[in-house]
Short mmCIF file of C-alpha atoms in Angstrom, two decimals:
data_model
loop_
_atom_site.label_atom_id
_atom_site.label_comp_id
_atom_site.label_asym_id
_atom_site.label_seq_id
_atom_site.Cartn_x
_atom_site.Cartn_y
_atom_site.Cartn_z
CA UNK A 190 58.88 147.49 128.05
CA UNK A 191 59.28 149.99 130.87
CA UNK A 192 56.95 151.41 133.47
CA UNK A 193 56.71 155.13 132.90
CA UNK A 194 56.48 157.52 135.83
CA UNK A 195 54.30 160.00 134.01
CA UNK A 196 50.59 160.03 133.38
CA UNK A 197 49.77 159.28 129.71
CA UNK A 198 47.36 162.19 129.31
CA UNK A 199 46.78 163.70 125.90
CA UNK A 200 47.40 167.35 125.09
CA UNK A 201 43.65 167.86 124.83
CA UNK A 202 43.13 167.34 128.53
CA UNK A 203 42.20 170.39 130.51
CA UNK A 204 44.06 171.61 133.58
CA UNK A 205 41.63 169.96 135.94
CA UNK A 206 42.42 166.53 134.53
CA UNK A 207 39.31 166.01 132.38
CA UNK A 208 39.31 165.63 128.61
CA UNK A 209 37.31 168.01 126.47
CA UNK A 210 35.30 165.08 125.15
CA UNK A 211 34.21 163.46 128.41
CA UNK A 212 31.89 166.24 129.47
CA UNK A 213 32.92 165.69 133.08
CA UNK A 214 34.71 168.94 133.84
CA UNK A 215 34.34 169.95 137.46
CA UNK A 216 33.58 173.49 138.65
CA UNK A 217 36.66 175.31 139.88
CA UNK A 218 35.47 175.35 143.48
CA UNK A 219 35.54 171.53 143.55
CA UNK A 220 38.97 171.22 141.92
CA UNK A 221 41.20 168.80 143.85
CA UNK A 222 44.82 168.44 142.69
CA UNK A 223 45.02 164.87 144.03
CA UNK A 224 42.16 163.74 141.79
CA UNK A 225 43.60 165.71 138.87
CA UNK A 226 46.97 163.99 139.21
CA UNK A 227 45.46 160.52 139.51
CA UNK A 228 43.02 160.77 136.62
CA UNK A 229 43.94 158.07 134.11
CA UNK A 230 46.43 156.51 136.53
CA UNK A 231 50.02 157.42 137.38
CA UNK A 232 51.93 155.06 135.09
CA UNK A 233 51.95 153.53 131.62
CA UNK A 234 53.86 150.97 129.55
CA UNK A 235 56.37 152.17 126.99
CA UNK A 236 58.41 150.27 124.40
CA UNK A 237 62.20 150.37 124.72
CA UNK A 238 62.82 149.35 121.09
CA UNK A 239 61.73 151.06 117.87
CA UNK A 240 58.77 149.91 115.78
CA UNK A 241 59.18 152.15 112.74
CA UNK A 242 58.83 149.74 109.84
CA UNK A 243 58.49 146.13 108.73
CA UNK A 244 62.09 145.30 109.63
CA UNK A 245 61.64 146.53 113.21
CA UNK A 246 58.42 144.55 113.54
CA UNK A 247 60.03 141.37 112.24
CA UNK A 248 62.76 141.65 114.90
CA UNK A 249 60.59 142.68 117.83
CA UNK A 250 57.87 140.17 117.02
CA UNK A 251 57.58 137.36 114.53
CA UNK A 252 59.75 135.86 113.10
CA UNK A 253 62.70 137.26 115.08
CA UNK A 254 61.19 136.70 118.50
CA UNK A 255 60.97 132.95 117.87
CA UNK A 256 64.76 132.65 117.90
CA UNK A 257 64.92 134.22 121.34
CA UNK A 258 62.10 132.04 122.65
CA UNK A 259 63.82 128.90 121.40
CA UNK A 260 67.11 129.93 122.99
CA UNK A 261 65.41 130.52 126.35
CA UNK A 262 63.64 127.17 126.10
CA UNK A 263 67.05 125.50 125.72
CA UNK A 264 68.81 127.68 128.31
CA UNK A 265 66.22 129.07 130.77
CA UNK A 266 68.73 131.38 132.45
CA UNK A 267 68.83 133.46 129.25
CA UNK A 268 65.42 134.88 130.21
CA UNK A 269 67.30 137.35 132.42
CA UNK A 270 69.29 138.67 129.46
CA UNK A 271 66.64 138.77 126.76
CA UNK A 272 63.50 139.89 128.63
CA UNK A 273 62.70 142.46 131.27
CA UNK A 274 62.49 139.80 134.00
CA UNK A 275 65.79 140.74 135.60
CA UNK A 276 64.68 144.32 136.22
CA UNK A 277 60.99 144.09 137.07
CA UNK A 278 59.19 143.57 140.39
CA UNK A 279 55.61 142.54 141.10
CA UNK A 280 53.98 144.78 143.71
CA UNK A 281 51.39 142.45 145.24
CA UNK A 282 48.56 143.32 147.62
CA UNK A 283 45.16 142.08 148.69
CA UNK A 284 44.08 145.54 149.87
CA UNK A 285 43.64 144.56 153.52
CA UNK A 286 46.03 147.01 155.22
CA UNK A 287 46.36 150.01 152.92
CA UNK A 288 48.22 152.94 154.47
CA UNK A 289 46.08 154.17 157.36
CA UNK A 290 42.89 153.22 155.55
CA UNK A 291 42.78 149.56 156.53
CA UNK A 292 40.89 146.89 154.61
CA UNK A 293 39.61 148.84 151.60
CA UNK A 294 39.86 146.08 148.98
CA UNK A 295 41.98 145.49 145.87
CA UNK A 296 40.45 148.15 143.59
CA UNK A 297 40.79 150.93 146.14
CA UNK A 298 44.38 149.88 146.81
CA UNK A 299 45.47 150.42 143.20
CA UNK A 300 46.39 154.13 143.53
CA UNK A 301 48.79 153.18 146.31
CA UNK A 302 50.24 150.27 144.34
CA UNK A 303 50.73 152.51 141.31
CA UNK A 304 52.44 154.98 143.62
CA UNK A 305 54.73 152.23 144.89
CA UNK A 306 55.58 151.28 141.31
CA UNK A 307 56.59 154.80 140.32
CA UNK A 308 58.70 155.08 143.48
CA UNK A 309 60.55 151.93 142.41
CA UNK A 310 61.23 153.53 139.04
CA UNK A 311 62.05 157.04 140.24
CA UNK A 312 64.30 156.12 143.14
CA UNK A 313 65.77 152.76 142.10
CA UNK A 314 65.48 152.53 138.33
CA UNK A 315 63.43 149.36 138.82
CA UNK A 316 60.30 148.64 136.77
CA UNK A 317 57.35 147.46 138.83
CA UNK A 318 53.86 146.17 138.06
CA UNK A 319 50.95 146.63 140.51
CA UNK A 320 49.00 143.41 141.12
CA UNK A 321 45.92 143.80 143.34
CA UNK A 322 44.51 140.35 144.05
CA UNK A 323 40.81 139.69 144.60
CA UNK A 324 41.34 137.26 147.45
CA UNK A 325 42.38 137.38 151.08
CA UNK A 326 42.93 133.64 151.38
CA UNK A 327 46.55 132.82 152.22
CA UNK A 328 46.66 129.68 150.07
CA UNK A 329 45.16 131.47 147.07
CA UNK A 330 47.53 134.42 147.36
CA UNK A 331 50.56 132.15 147.60
CA UNK A 332 49.47 129.99 144.66
CA UNK A 333 48.64 133.04 142.54
CA UNK A 334 52.03 134.66 143.10
CA UNK A 335 53.88 131.39 142.50
CA UNK A 336 52.14 131.04 139.14
CA UNK A 337 52.92 134.64 138.18
CA UNK A 338 56.56 134.47 139.32
CA UNK A 339 58.11 133.45 135.94
CA UNK A 340 57.37 136.97 134.69
CA UNK A 341 59.21 138.78 137.47
CA UNK A 342 62.65 139.15 139.03
CA UNK A 343 61.26 139.88 142.49
CA UNK A 344 58.08 140.20 144.54
CA UNK A 345 57.28 143.14 146.80
CA UNK A 346 54.40 142.30 149.15
CA UNK A 347 52.50 145.40 150.13
CA UNK A 348 49.69 146.38 152.49
CA UNK A 349 48.69 142.84 153.50
CA UNK A 350 47.35 142.63 157.03
CA UNK A 351 49.06 140.82 159.90
CA UNK A 352 49.39 138.06 160.86
CA UNK A 353 48.67 136.67 157.36
CA UNK A 354 51.52 138.72 155.90
CA UNK A 355 54.10 136.71 157.86
CA UNK A 356 52.89 133.36 156.56
CA UNK A 357 52.48 134.60 152.99
CA UNK A 358 56.02 135.94 152.89
CA UNK A 359 57.51 132.83 154.49
CA UNK A 360 55.75 130.43 152.16
CA UNK A 361 56.65 132.42 149.05
CA UNK A 362 60.28 132.61 150.13
CA UNK A 363 60.29 128.82 150.51
CA UNK A 364 58.80 128.21 147.07
CA UNK A 365 60.43 130.86 144.90
CA UNK A 366 64.06 131.44 143.94
CA UNK A 367 63.64 135.20 143.52
CA UNK A 368 63.61 137.90 146.22
CA UNK A 369 60.33 138.14 148.15
CA UNK A 370 60.19 141.19 150.42
CA UNK A 371 57.32 142.48 152.54
CA UNK A 372 58.11 146.19 152.62
CA UNK A 373 55.76 147.05 155.48
CA UNK A 374 57.96 144.81 157.61
CA UNK A 375 61.49 145.06 156.36
CA UNK A 376 61.58 148.46 154.66
CA UNK A 377 60.38 150.10 157.86
CA UNK A 378 62.90 148.12 159.88
CA UNK A 379 65.85 149.04 157.64
CA UNK A 380 65.12 152.77 157.76
CA UNK A 381 64.42 152.70 161.50
CA UNK A 382 67.72 150.96 162.19
CA UNK A 383 69.61 153.43 159.99
CA UNK A 384 68.13 156.38 161.88
CA UNK A 385 68.81 154.73 165.23
CA UNK A 386 72.44 154.03 164.29
CA UNK A 387 72.95 157.72 163.58
CA UNK A 388 71.08 158.85 166.68
CA UNK A 389 73.33 156.62 168.76
CA UNK A 390 76.42 157.95 166.97
CA UNK A 391 75.30 161.51 167.63
CA UNK A 392 75.02 160.79 171.35
CA UNK A 393 78.31 158.89 171.52
CA UNK A 394 76.64 155.59 172.33
CA UNK A 395 76.57 152.17 170.69
CA UNK A 396 73.43 150.19 169.90
CA UNK A 397 74.43 147.77 172.64
CA UNK A 398 74.07 150.58 175.18
CA UNK A 399 70.39 151.16 174.36
CA UNK A 400 67.13 149.72 175.64
CA UNK A 401 64.27 150.22 173.20
CA UNK A 402 60.50 149.91 173.48
CA UNK A 403 58.39 149.27 170.39
CA UNK A 404 54.69 150.12 170.45
CA UNK A 405 52.99 147.76 168.03
CA UNK A 406 53.34 144.02 167.49
CA UNK A 407 52.15 143.96 163.89
CA UNK A 408 54.21 143.59 160.72
CA UNK A 409 56.45 146.61 161.24
CA UNK A 410 56.91 146.18 164.99
CA UNK A 411 57.94 142.53 164.73
CA UNK A 412 60.37 143.21 161.88
CA UNK A 413 61.95 146.17 163.67
CA UNK A 414 62.42 144.09 166.81
CA UNK A 415 64.11 141.31 164.83
CA UNK A 416 66.40 143.72 163.03
CA UNK A 417 67.40 145.59 166.18
CA UNK A 418 68.33 142.31 167.84
CA UNK A 419 70.31 141.26 164.74
CA UNK A 420 72.11 144.62 164.85
CA UNK A 421 73.07 144.18 168.52
CA UNK A 422 70.62 146.35 170.46
CA UNK A 423 71.11 146.15 174.22
CA UNK A 424 67.50 145.15 174.81
CA UNK A 425 64.12 145.66 173.19
CA UNK A 426 60.59 145.13 174.45
CA UNK A 427 57.56 144.98 172.15
CA UNK A 428 54.12 146.03 173.36
CA UNK A 429 50.62 145.43 172.05
CA UNK A 430 47.21 146.59 173.30
CA UNK A 431 47.57 144.40 176.39
CA UNK A 432 51.06 145.51 177.33
CA UNK A 433 54.54 144.04 177.02
CA UNK A 434 54.81 140.91 174.88
CA UNK A 435 56.42 138.59 177.42
CA UNK A 436 56.88 134.88 178.00
CA UNK A 437 54.56 135.03 181.01
CA UNK A 438 51.50 135.88 178.93
CA UNK A 439 49.19 133.04 177.89
CA UNK A 440 47.28 135.00 175.23
CA UNK A 441 50.00 135.34 172.60
CA UNK A 442 49.68 134.39 168.94
CA UNK A 443 52.42 132.17 167.48
CA UNK A 444 54.17 135.23 166.04
CA UNK A 445 54.08 137.04 169.39
CA UNK A 446 55.37 133.95 171.18
CA UNK A 447 58.29 133.99 168.77
CA UNK A 448 58.85 137.68 169.55
CA UNK A 449 58.72 137.02 173.29
CA UNK A 450 61.45 134.40 172.92
CA UNK A 451 64.10 136.83 171.61
CA UNK A 452 63.10 140.15 173.23
CA UNK A 453 62.66 141.66 176.69
CA UNK A 454 65.80 140.33 178.35
CA UNK A 455 65.00 142.62 181.28
CA UNK A 456 61.81 140.65 181.96
CA UNK A 457 59.56 143.72 182.02
CA UNK A 458 55.83 143.14 182.31
CA UNK A 459 52.86 145.46 182.38
CA UNK A 460 51.88 148.42 180.25
CA UNK A 461 53.69 150.45 177.60
CA UNK A 462 54.02 153.22 180.14
CA UNK A 463 55.75 150.86 182.56
CA UNK A 464 58.16 149.71 179.86
CA UNK A 465 59.06 153.27 178.88
CA UNK A 466 60.34 154.18 182.34
CA UNK A 467 64.10 154.58 181.92
CA UNK A 468 64.05 153.44 178.28
CA UNK A 469 66.49 154.98 175.80
CA UNK A 470 64.38 154.55 172.66
CA UNK A 471 60.68 154.66 171.80
CA UNK A 472 59.60 153.37 168.40
CA UNK A 473 55.92 153.77 167.58
CA UNK A 474 54.29 151.81 164.77
CA UNK A 475 50.85 151.35 166.25
CA UNK A 476 48.93 154.61 166.36
CA UNK A 477 47.25 155.80 169.53
CA UNK A 478 48.70 158.38 171.90
CA UNK A 479 51.48 157.93 174.43
CA UNK A 480 50.93 160.02 177.57
CA UNK A 481 53.42 162.85 178.05
CA UNK A 482 54.19 161.54 181.51
CA UNK A 483 55.42 158.27 179.99
CA UNK A 484 57.72 160.13 177.59
CA UNK A 485 59.02 162.22 180.49
CA UNK A 486 59.92 159.01 182.35
CA UNK A 487 62.37 157.90 179.66
CA UNK A 488 66.11 158.12 180.15
CA UNK A 489 67.89 161.41 179.65
CA UNK A 490 68.90 161.94 176.03
CA UNK A 491 66.29 159.47 174.76
CA UNK A 492 65.22 158.99 171.14
CA UNK A 493 61.57 159.13 170.12
CA UNK A 494 60.59 157.67 166.74
CA UNK A 495 56.81 158.18 166.57
CA UNK A 496 55.91 156.93 163.12
CA UNK A 497 52.11 156.65 163.03
CA UNK A 498 50.49 158.67 160.24
CA UNK A 499 48.99 161.17 160.11
CA UNK A 500 49.07 161.53 163.91
CA UNK A 501 52.32 160.44 165.58
CA UNK A 502 52.02 158.56 168.87
CA UNK A 503 53.94 161.44 170.45
CA UNK A 504 53.63 164.86 168.86
CA UNK A 505 57.07 166.27 168.03
CA UNK A 506 56.45 169.37 170.16
CA UNK A 507 55.98 167.15 173.21
CA UNK A 508 58.77 164.74 172.26
CA UNK A 509 61.30 167.56 171.93
CA UNK A 510 60.77 168.49 175.57
CA UNK A 511 62.39 165.25 176.65
CA UNK A 512 64.15 163.58 173.71
CA UNK A 513 67.51 164.32 172.11
CA UNK A 514 66.38 163.02 168.70
CA UNK A 515 62.82 162.94 167.35
CA UNK A 516 61.68 161.21 164.15
CA UNK A 517 58.25 160.68 162.62
CA UNK A 518 56.69 159.17 159.52
CA UNK A 519 55.66 162.59 158.25
CA UNK A 520 57.38 164.68 155.60
CA UNK A 521 56.62 168.00 157.32
CA UNK A 522 58.93 167.26 160.28
CA UNK A 523 62.68 166.50 160.28
CA UNK A 524 63.89 162.89 160.27
CA UNK A 525 61.14 161.23 158.26
CA UNK A 526 61.26 157.42 158.52
CA UNK A 527 60.22 156.73 154.94
CA UNK A 528 60.38 153.26 153.36
CA UNK A 529 61.25 154.80 149.99
CA UNK A 530 64.75 155.24 151.39
CA UNK A 531 65.14 151.46 151.44
CA UNK A 532 63.09 149.30 149.09
CA UNK A 533 64.15 150.75 145.69
CA UNK A 534 67.84 150.29 146.45
CA UNK A 535 67.34 146.92 148.13
CA UNK A 536 65.58 145.50 145.08
CA UNK A 537 67.97 147.22 142.67
CA UNK A 538 70.92 145.60 144.44
CA UNK A 539 69.26 142.20 144.62
CA UNK A 540 68.26 142.28 140.95
CA UNK A 541 71.68 143.53 139.88
CA UNK A 542 73.30 140.31 141.11
CA UNK A 543 70.23 138.10 140.46
CA UNK A 544 69.96 137.25 144.13
CA UNK A 545 67.83 134.24 144.98
CA UNK A 546 66.53 135.95 148.13
CA UNK A 547 67.01 138.93 150.41
CA UNK A 548 68.91 137.90 153.53
CA UNK A 549 69.20 139.49 156.97
CA UNK A 550 72.75 140.44 156.04
CA UNK A 551 71.55 142.29 152.97
CA UNK A 552 69.02 144.23 155.05
CA UNK A 553 71.62 145.11 157.67
CA UNK A 554 73.97 146.26 154.90
CA UNK A 555 71.19 148.45 153.50
CA UNK A 556 70.66 150.08 156.89
CA UNK A 557 74.36 150.72 157.36
CA UNK A 558 74.71 152.21 153.88
CA UNK A 559 71.68 154.42 154.41
CA UNK A 560 73.04 155.68 157.72
CA UNK A 561 76.44 156.41 156.14
CA UNK A 562 74.91 158.83 153.62
CA UNK A 563 74.38 161.35 156.43
CA UNK A 564 78.11 161.39 157.13
CA UNK A 565 79.56 164.44 158.85
CA UNK A 566 76.33 166.42 158.45
CA UNK A 567 74.83 164.45 161.35
CA UNK A 568 72.67 166.51 163.70
CA UNK A 569 69.60 166.05 165.89
CA UNK A 570 67.43 167.12 162.96
CA UNK A 571 69.35 165.06 160.42
CA UNK A 572 69.85 161.43 161.39
CA UNK A 573 68.33 160.09 158.17
CA UNK A 574 68.72 161.46 154.62
CA UNK A 575 65.97 162.78 152.41
CA UNK A 576 64.41 160.46 149.80
CA UNK A 577 65.49 163.06 147.24
CA UNK A 578 69.16 162.77 148.19
CA UNK A 579 70.61 161.27 145.02
CA UNK A 580 73.28 159.40 147.00
CA UNK A 581 70.76 157.15 148.75
CA UNK A 582 69.76 154.61 146.10
CA UNK A 583 73.30 154.05 144.72
CA UNK A 584 74.69 153.55 148.24
CA UNK A 585 71.98 151.07 149.23
CA UNK A 586 72.15 149.26 145.88
CA UNK A 587 75.92 148.76 146.08
CA UNK A 588 75.81 147.60 149.70
CA UNK A 589 73.01 145.10 149.08
CA UNK A 590 74.71 143.68 145.98
CA UNK A 591 77.99 143.27 147.87
CA UNK A 592 76.23 141.60 150.81
CA UNK A 593 74.41 139.21 148.46
CA UNK A 594 77.73 138.12 146.99
CA UNK A 595 79.27 137.74 150.43
CA UNK A 596 76.36 135.60 151.64
CA UNK A 597 76.37 133.35 148.58
CA UNK A 598 72.91 134.22 147.23
CA UNK A 599 74.14 136.15 144.17
CA UNK A 600 74.01 134.38 140.82
CA UNK A 601 76.13 136.79 138.84
#
């Protein structure tokens, strides 16, 4: 079976997305293309084998299917060859941190999870199944996913609020032998690092020459900080609502204490504005507004990645006054930091080699491959490729698969 990326509407449906029989046609003045597109959902299940006659049925189902079941029972690894397991991902959420909407619940999260599934298919050739769970309890989420895991080759955690997301991912990684990847953390980090690598290359600097400041100590901010340190950033400070996350503070959560232990080598304390003075890089994943005066205080030739949606922490018009490279999370400005550049290829590469997990090395390889797609076309308005660049997914897939083999987590 395969997850289709088209809506299974019948020919009898009208242009506004309602069937002739349902009597629910809307007046033209209330027509909304978003509702029209979503009506009936954005995906369906489709058979990949024919069912034309009795012979087809006897092979696809009983009695033929019993032979395959018996073979898998004797050799469990055959499940990867004779089912869809090796090419399908569970997209799991509890609906507590959905886009910029927050805690809207599992039902309301489904349009986003369907969207994630069709992105997997469109950009990585990976089938994905949305699973919105009616619980926010960490233990229940972990136990539910563990019990569902035999059906899937990987698990993509999505839109689960911090700090629970960290524990859920860690515990699932400990208990499962398939890739578990929280995209809000690691997808954002991979794409951010790729863009930063190219921004540094454009300016003739290395990552080790840069001091970065991250606004936001949630899922994305923590993951970006970890990845920048792994990649060799000169220094990075993370800030939350109370200022720089530093060892001197006595109000830190366990996650923030961990962050304080490997960041802020300069020993900066105080506000975000204080940290930005002389900084080379600003990365915003928190929302809010950064004062123009703070942006102006950054080092000459700085990079501003203001990724809050729909309102960046620093509007590009202001950022361009002071920064050499500006990126946002929006598609209507250059240099969009978009997770779809990373997660389809990362999972495709991991599934291709039946990786048992996704390692830091695999994520770093994904970032390097993504950055390399830009090549000689590098410019201030082009430090990261478009999601529609057909070179992206193959490059990331190949790099991740090679890294998995090099790190000993590939099983084929």
